[in-house]
PDB file of C-alpha atoms in Angstrom:
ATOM      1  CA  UNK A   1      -7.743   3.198   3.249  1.00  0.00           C
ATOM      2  CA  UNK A   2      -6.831   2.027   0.215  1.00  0.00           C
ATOM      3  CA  UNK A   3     -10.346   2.028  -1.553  1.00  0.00           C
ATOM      4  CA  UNK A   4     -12.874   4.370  -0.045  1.00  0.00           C
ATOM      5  CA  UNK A   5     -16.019   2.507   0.943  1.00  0.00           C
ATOM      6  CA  UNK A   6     -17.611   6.268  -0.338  1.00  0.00           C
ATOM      7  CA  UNK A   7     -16.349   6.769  -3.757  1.00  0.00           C
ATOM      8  CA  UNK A   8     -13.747   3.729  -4.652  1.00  0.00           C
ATOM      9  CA  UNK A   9     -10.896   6.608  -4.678  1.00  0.00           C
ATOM     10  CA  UNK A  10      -7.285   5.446  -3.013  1.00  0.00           C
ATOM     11  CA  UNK A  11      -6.479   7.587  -0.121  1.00  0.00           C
ATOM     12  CA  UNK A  12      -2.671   9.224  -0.135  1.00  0.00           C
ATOM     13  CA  UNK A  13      -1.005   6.567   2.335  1.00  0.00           C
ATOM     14  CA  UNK A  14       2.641   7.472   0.633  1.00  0.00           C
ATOM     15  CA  UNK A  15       1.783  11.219   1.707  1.00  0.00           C
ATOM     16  CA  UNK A  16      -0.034  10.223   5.235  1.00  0.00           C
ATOM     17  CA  UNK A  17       3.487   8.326   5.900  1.00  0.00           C
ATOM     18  CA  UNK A  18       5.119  11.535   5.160  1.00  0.00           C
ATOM     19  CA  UNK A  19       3.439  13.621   7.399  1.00  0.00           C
ATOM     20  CA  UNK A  20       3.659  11.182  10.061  1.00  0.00           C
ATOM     21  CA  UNK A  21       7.855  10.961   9.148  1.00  0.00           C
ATOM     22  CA  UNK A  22       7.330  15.208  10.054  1.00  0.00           C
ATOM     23  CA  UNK A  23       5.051  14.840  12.775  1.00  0.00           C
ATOM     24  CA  UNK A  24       7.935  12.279  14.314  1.00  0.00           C
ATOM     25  CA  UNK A  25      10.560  14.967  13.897  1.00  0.00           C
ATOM     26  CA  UNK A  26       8.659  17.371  16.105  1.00  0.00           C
ATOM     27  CA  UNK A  27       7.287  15.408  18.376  1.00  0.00           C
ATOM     28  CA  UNK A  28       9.299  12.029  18.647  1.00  0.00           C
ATOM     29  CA  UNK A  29       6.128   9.992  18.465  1.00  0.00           C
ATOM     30  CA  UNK A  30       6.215   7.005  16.226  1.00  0.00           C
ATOM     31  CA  UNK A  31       2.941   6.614  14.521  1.00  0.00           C
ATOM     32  CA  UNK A  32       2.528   3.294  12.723  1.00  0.00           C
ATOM     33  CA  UNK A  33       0.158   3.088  10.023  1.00  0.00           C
ATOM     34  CA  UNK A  34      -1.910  -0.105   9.184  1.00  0.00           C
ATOM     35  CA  UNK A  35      -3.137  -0.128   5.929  1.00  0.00           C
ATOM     36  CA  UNK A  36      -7.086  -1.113   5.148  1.00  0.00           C
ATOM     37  CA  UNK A  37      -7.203  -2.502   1.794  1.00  0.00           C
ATOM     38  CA  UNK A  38      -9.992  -4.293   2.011  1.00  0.00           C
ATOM     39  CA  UNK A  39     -10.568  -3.783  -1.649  1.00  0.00           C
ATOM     40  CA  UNK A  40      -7.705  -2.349  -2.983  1.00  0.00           C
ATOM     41  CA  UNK A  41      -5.674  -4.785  -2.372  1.00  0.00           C
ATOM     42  CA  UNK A  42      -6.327  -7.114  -4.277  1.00  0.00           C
ATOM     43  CA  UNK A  43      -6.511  -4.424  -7.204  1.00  0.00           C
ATOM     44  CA  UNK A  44      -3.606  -1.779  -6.600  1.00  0.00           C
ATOM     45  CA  UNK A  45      -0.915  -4.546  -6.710  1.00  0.00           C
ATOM     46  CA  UNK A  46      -1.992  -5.691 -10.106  1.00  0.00           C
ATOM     47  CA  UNK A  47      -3.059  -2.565 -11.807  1.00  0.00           C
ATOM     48  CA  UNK A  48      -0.712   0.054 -10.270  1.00  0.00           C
ATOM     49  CA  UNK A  49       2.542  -1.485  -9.232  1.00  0.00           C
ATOM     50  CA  UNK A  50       3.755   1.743  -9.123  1.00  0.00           C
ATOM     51  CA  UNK A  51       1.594   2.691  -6.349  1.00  0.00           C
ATOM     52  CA  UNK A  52       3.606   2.966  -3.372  1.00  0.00           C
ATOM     53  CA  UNK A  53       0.989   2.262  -0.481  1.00  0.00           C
ATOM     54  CA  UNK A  54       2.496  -1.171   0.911  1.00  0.00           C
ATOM     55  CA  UNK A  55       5.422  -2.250   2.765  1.00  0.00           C
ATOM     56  CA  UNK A  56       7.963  -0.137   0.525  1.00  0.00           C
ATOM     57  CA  UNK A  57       6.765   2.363   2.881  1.00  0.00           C
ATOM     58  CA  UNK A  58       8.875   1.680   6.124  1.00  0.00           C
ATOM     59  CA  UNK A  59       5.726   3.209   8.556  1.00  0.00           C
ATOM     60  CA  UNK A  60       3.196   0.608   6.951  1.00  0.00           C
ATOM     61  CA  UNK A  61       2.936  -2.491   9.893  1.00  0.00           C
ATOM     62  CA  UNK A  62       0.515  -3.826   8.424  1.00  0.00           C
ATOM     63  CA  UNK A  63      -2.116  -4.217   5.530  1.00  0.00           C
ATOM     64  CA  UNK A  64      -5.610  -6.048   5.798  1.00  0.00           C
ATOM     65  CA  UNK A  65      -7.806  -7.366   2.118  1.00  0.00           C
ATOM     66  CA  UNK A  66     -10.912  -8.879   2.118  1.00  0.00           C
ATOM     67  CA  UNK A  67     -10.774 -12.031  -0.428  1.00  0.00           C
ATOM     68  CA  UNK A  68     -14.888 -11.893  -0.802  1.00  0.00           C
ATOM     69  CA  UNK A  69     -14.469  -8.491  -2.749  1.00  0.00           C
ATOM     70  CA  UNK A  70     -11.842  -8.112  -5.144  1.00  0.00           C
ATOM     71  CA  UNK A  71     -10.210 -11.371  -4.229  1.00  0.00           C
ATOM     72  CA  UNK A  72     -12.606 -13.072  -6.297  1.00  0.00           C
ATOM     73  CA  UNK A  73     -13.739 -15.428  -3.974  1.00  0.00           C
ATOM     74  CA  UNK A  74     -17.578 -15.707  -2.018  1.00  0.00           C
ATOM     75  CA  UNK A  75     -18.260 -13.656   1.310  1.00  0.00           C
ATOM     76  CA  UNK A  76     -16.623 -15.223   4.403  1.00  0.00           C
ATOM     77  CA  UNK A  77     -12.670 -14.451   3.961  1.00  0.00           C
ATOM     78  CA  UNK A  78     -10.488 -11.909   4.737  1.00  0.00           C
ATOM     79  CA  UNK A  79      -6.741 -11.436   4.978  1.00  0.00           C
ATOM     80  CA  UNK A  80      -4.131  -9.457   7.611  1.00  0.00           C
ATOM     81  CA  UNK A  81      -0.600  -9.883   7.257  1.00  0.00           C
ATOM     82  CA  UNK A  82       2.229  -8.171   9.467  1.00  0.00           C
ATOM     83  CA  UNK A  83       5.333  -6.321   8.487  1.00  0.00           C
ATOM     84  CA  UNK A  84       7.381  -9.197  10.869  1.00  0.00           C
ATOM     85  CA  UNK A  85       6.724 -10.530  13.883  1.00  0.00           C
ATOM     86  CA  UNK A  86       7.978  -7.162  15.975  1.00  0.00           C
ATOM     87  CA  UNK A  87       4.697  -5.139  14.321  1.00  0.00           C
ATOM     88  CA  UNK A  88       2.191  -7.822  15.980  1.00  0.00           C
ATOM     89  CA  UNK A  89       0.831  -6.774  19.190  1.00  0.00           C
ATOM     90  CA  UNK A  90       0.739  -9.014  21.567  1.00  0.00           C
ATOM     91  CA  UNK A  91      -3.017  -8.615  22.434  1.00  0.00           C
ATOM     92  CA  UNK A  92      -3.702 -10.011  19.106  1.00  0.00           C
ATOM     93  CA  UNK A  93      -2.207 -13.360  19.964  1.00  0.00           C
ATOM     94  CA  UNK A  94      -4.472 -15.888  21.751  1.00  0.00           C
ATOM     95  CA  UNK A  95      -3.194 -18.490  23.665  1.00  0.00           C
ATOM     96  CA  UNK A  96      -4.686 -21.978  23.465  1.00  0.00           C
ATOM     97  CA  UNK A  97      -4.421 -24.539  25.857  1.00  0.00           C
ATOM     98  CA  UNK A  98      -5.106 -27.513  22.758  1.00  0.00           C
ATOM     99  CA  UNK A  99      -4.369 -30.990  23.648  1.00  0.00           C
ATOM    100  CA  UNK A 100      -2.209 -30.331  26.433  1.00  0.00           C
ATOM    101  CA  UNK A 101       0.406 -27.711  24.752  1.00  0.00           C
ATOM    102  CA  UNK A 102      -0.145 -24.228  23.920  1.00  0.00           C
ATOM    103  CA  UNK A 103      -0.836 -23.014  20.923  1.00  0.00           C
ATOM    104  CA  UNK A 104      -0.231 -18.870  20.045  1.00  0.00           C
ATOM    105  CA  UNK A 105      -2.930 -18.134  17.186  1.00  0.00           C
ATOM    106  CA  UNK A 106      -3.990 -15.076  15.849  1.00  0.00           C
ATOM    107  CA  UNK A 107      -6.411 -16.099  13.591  1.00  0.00           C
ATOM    108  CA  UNK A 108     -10.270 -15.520  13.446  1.00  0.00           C
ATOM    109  CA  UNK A 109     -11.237 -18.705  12.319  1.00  0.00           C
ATOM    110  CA  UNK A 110     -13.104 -20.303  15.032  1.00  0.00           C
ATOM    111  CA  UNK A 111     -15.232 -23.415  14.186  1.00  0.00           C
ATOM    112  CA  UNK A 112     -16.236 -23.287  10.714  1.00  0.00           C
ATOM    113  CA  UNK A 113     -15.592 -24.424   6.865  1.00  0.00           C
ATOM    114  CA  UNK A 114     -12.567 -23.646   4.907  1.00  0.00           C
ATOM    115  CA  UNK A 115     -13.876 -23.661   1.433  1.00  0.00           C
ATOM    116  CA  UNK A 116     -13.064 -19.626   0.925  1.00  0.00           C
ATOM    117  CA  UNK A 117      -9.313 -20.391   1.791  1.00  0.00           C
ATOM    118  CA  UNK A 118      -9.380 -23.538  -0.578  1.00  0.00           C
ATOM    119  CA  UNK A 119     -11.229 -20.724  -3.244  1.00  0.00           C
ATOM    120  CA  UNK A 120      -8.537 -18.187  -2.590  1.00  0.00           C
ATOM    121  CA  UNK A 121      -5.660 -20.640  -2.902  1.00  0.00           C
ATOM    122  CA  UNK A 122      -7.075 -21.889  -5.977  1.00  0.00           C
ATOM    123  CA  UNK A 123      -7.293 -18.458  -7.853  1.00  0.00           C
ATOM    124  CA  UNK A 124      -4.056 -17.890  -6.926  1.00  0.00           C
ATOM    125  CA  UNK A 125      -2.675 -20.681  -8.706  1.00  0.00           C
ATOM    126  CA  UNK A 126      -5.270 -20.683 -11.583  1.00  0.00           C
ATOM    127  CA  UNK A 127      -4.941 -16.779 -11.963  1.00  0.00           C
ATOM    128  CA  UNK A 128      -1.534 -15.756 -11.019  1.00  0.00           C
ATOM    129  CA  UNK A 129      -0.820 -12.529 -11.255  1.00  0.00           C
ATOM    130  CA  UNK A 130      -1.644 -12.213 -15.261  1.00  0.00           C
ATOM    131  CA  UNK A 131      -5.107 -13.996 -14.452  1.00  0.00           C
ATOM    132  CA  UNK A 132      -5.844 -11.133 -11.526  1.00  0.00           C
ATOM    133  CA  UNK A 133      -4.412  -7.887 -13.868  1.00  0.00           C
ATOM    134  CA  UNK A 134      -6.697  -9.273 -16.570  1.00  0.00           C
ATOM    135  CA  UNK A 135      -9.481  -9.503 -14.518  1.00  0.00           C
ATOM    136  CA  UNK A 136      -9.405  -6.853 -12.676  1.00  0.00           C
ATOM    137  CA  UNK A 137      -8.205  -4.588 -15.515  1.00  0.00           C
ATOM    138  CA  UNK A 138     -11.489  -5.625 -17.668  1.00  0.00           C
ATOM    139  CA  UNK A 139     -13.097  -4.267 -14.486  1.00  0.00           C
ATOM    140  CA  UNK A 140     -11.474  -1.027 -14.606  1.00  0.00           C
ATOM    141  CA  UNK A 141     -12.389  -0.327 -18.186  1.00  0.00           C
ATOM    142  CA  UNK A 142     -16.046  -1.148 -17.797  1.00  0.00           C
ATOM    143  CA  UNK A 143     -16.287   1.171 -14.467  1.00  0.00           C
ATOM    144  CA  UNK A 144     -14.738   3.847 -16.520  1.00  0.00           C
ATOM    145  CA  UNK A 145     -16.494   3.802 -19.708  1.00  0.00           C
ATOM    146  CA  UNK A 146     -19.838   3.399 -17.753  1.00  0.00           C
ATOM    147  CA  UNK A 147     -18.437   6.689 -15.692  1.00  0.00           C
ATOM    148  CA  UNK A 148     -18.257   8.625 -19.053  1.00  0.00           C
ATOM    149  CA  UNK A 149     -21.304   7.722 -20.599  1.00  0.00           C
ATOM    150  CA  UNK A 150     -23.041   9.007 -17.576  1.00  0.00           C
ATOM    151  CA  UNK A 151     -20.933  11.697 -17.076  1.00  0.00           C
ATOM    152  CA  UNK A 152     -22.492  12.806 -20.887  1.00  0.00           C
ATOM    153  CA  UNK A 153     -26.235  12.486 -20.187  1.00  0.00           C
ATOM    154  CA  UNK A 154     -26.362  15.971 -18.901  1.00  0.00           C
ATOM    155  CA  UNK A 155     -27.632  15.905 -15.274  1.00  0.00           C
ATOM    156  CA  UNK A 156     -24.415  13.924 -13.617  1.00  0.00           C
ATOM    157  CA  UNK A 157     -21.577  15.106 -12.173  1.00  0.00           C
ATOM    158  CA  UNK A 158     -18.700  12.291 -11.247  1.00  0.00           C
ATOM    159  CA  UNK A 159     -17.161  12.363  -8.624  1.00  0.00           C
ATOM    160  CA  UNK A 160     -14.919   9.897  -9.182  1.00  0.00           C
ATOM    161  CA  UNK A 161     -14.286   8.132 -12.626  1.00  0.00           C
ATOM    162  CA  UNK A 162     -13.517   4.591 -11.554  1.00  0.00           C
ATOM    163  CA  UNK A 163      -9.858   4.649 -11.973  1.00  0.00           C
ATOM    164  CA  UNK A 164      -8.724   3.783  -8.710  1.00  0.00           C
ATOM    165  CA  UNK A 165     -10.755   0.696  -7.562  1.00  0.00           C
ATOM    166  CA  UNK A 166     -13.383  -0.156 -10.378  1.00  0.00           C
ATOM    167  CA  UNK A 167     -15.737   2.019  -8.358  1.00  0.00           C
ATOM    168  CA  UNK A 168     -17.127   5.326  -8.994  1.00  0.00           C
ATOM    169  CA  UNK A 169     -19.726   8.026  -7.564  1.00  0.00           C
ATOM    170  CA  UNK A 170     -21.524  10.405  -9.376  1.00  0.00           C
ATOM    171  CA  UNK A 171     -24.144  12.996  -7.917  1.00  0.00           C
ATOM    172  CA  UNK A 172     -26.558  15.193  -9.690  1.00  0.00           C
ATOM    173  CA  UNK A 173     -25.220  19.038 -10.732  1.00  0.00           C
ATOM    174  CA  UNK A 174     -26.745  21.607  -8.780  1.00  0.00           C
ATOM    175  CA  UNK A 175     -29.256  23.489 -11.175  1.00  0.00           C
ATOM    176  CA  UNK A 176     -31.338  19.954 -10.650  1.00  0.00           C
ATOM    177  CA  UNK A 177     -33.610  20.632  -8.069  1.00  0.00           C
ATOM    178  CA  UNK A 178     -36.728  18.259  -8.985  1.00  0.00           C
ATOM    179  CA  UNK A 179     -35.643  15.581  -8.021  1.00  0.00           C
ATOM    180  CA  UNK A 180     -32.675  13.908  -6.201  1.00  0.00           C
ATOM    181  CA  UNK A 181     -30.496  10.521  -6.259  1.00  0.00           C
ATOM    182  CA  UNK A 182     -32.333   9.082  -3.747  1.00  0.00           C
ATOM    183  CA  UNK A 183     -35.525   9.150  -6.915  1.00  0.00           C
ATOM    184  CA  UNK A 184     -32.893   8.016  -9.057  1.00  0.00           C
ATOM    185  CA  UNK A 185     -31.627   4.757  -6.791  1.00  0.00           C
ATOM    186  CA  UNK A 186     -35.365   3.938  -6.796  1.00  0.00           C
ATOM    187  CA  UNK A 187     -35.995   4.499  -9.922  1.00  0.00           C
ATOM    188  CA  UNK A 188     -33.116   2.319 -11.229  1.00  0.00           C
ATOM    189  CA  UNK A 189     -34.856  -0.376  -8.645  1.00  0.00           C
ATOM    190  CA  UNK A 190     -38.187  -0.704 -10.770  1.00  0.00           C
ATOM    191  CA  UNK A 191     -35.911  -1.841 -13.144  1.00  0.00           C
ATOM    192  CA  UNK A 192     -33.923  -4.209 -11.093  1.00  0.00           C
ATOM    193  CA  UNK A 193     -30.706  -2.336 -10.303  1.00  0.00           C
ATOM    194  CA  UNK A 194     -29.440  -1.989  -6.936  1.00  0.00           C
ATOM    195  CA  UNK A 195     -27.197   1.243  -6.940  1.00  0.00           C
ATOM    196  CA  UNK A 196     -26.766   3.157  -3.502  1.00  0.00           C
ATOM    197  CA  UNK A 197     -27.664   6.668  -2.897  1.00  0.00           C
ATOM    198  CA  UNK A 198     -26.247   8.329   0.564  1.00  0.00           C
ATOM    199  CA  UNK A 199     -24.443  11.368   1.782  1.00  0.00           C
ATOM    200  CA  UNK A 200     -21.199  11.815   2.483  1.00  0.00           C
ATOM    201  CA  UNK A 201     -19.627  11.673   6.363  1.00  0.00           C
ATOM    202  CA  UNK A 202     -20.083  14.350   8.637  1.00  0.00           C
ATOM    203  CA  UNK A 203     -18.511  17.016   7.053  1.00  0.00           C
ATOM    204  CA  UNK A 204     -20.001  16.640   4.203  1.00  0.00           C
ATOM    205  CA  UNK A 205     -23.214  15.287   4.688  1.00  0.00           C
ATOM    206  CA  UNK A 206     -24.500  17.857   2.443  1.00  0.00           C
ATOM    207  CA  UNK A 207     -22.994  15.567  -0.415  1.00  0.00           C
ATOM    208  CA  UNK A 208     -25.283  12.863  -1.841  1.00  0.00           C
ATOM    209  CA  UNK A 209     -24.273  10.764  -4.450  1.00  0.00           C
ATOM    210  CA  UNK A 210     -24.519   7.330  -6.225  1.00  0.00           C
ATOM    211  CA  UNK A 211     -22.542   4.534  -6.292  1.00  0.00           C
ATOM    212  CA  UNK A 212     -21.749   1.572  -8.840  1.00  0.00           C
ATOM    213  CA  UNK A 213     -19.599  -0.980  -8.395  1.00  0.00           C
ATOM    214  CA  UNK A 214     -17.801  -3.033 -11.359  1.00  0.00           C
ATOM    215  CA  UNK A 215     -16.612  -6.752 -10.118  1.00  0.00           C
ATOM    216  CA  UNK A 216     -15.790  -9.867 -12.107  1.00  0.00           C
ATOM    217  CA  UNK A 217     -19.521 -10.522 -13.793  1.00  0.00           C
ATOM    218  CA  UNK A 218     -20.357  -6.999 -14.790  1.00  0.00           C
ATOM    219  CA  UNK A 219     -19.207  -7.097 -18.196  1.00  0.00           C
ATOM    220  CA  UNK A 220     -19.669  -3.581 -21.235  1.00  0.00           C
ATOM    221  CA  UNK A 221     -23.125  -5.504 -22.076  1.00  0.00           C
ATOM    222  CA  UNK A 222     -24.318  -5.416 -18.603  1.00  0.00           C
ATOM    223  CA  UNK A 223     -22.720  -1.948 -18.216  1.00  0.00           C
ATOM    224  CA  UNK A 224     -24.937  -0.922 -21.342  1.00  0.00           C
ATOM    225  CA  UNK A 225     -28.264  -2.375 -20.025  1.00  0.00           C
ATOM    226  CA  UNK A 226     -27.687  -0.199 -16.840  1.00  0.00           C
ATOM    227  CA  UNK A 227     -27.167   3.134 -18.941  1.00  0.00           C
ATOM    228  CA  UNK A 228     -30.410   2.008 -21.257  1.00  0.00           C
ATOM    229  CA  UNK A 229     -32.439   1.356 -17.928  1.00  0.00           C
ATOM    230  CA  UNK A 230     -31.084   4.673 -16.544  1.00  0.00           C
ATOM    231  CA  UNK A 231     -31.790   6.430 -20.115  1.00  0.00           C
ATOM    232  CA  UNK A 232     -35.259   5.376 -19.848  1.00  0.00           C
ATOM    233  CA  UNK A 233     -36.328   6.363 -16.010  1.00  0.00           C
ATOM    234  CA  UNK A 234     -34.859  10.032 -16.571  1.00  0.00           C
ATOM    235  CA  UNK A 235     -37.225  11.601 -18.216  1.00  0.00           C
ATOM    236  CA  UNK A 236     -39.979  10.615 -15.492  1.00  0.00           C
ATOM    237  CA  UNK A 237     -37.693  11.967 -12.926  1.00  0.00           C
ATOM    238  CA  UNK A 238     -36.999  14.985 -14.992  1.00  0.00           C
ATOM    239  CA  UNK A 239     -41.036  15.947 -15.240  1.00  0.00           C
ATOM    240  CA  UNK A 240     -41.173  15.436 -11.436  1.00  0.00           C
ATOM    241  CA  UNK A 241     -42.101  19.093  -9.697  1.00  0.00           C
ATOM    242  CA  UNK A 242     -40.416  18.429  -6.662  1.00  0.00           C
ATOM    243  CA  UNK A 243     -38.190  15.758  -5.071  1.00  0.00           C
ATOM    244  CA  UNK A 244     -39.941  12.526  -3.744  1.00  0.00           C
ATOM    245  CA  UNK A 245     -37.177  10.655  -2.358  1.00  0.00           C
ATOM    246  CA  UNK A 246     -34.467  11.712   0.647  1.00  0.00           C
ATOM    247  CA  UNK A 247     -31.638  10.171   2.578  1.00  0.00           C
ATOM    248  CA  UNK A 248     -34.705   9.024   5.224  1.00  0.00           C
ATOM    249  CA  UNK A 249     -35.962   6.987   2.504  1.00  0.00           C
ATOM    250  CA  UNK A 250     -33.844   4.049   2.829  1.00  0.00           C
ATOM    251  CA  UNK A 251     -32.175   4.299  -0.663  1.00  0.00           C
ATOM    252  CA  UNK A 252     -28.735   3.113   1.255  1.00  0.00           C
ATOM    253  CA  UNK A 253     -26.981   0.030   0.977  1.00  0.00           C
ATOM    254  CA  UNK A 254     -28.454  -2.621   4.018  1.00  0.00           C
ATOM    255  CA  UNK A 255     -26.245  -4.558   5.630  1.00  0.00           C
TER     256      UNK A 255
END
């Protein structure tokens, strides 16, 4: 996953190839690896060419990126592409009986507009690949500025620092026992701010953090009205004698 839905961080698909290149050796299983970039790709390519997560890695088959996040385009679109033709299963492939000849499609598309597409075509050519490292760059900078000045109010600990996708988490240190994110997502709320607060996957459920997410929009003087709003709910929470809000009180992000 190249974005973690959790805490924005890239997961290590160069290093998940390599264990699958081992586990090969022993085993003489071939293990392909698709490649859910959802977000991330539409950041990593522009921001970390470096990054080797993509088809340089001969195990990747295939990638996926959803052009209503990071893509800069409204919900509705998403993207797959194959390594070549070998990597697409078959069962992907629908064949349509259309006007008395058969036509192999593996698109989702069924009956409905194609004003995304047209969006995503247009900010290709209108943005290029300078337009999307600008954009998306500004992005980063604002997600990690935002992290630090957080990270310096005292009660926060980050646990990521927006760096990878302009996404970070932060949860509250330890020694605060009063009160816990879920008061914090609702207090953020009164003042209009929709920020997250959930645990962790099994395994670590006894994590719970907060999450913000920087796009195209959320510029430093946005970033700076969150931090004044959060500023000015903390020392409520901070008198509090005990916690009022858990992870049954339906802080979470609704689909």
């Amino acid at each position: 996953m190249l974005g973690s839905t959790y805490d924005g961080s890239y997961e290590p698909v160069k290093e998940i190839c390599e264990a699958l290149d081992a586990f090969e050796k022993r085993t003489g299983i071939n293990v392909p690896v698709h490649v859910d970039g959802a977000s991330g790709g539409f950041v990593a390519p522009f921001l970390d060419p470096d990054l080797e997560w993509d088809f340089r890695l001969p195990r990747v088959a295939s990638i996926n990126a959803s052009g209503h996040k990071y893509g800069l385009v409204y919900p509705g679109v998403g993207w797959v592409i194959w390594r070549d033709e070998a990597a697409l299963p078959d069962e992907l492939i629908f064949h349509v009986n259309y006007l008395g000849d058969d036509m192999p499609t593996f698109a989702l598309n069924f009956s409905r507009p194609g004003a995304q597409i047209v969006a995503q075509y247009y900010n290709f050519i209108r943005l290029g690949v300078a337009g999307y490292q600008r954009v998306q760059g500004y992005s980063r900078d604002v997600a990690m500025r935002l992290a630090t000045e957080i990270e310096k109010m005292g009660p926060f600990e980050l646990i990521t620092r927006g760096d990878a996708l302009p996404v970070f988490a932060f949860k509250l240190k330890d020694e605060v026992q009063n009160y816990t994110v879920f008061d914090v997502s609702n207090a953020v709320r009164e003042r209009g701010w929709l920020v997250p607060a959930y645990t962790f996957p099994e395994n670590r459920t006894d994590l719970a953090v907060l999450r913000v997410v920087v796009k195209r929009g959320f510029s430093h003087d946005v970033a700076d009205l969150f931090l004044a709003d959060l500023k000015r709910q903390l020392p409520r929470l901070q008198k509090q004698p005990i916690p009022v809000h858990d992870k049954s009180s339906g802080s979470g992000f609704r689909h």
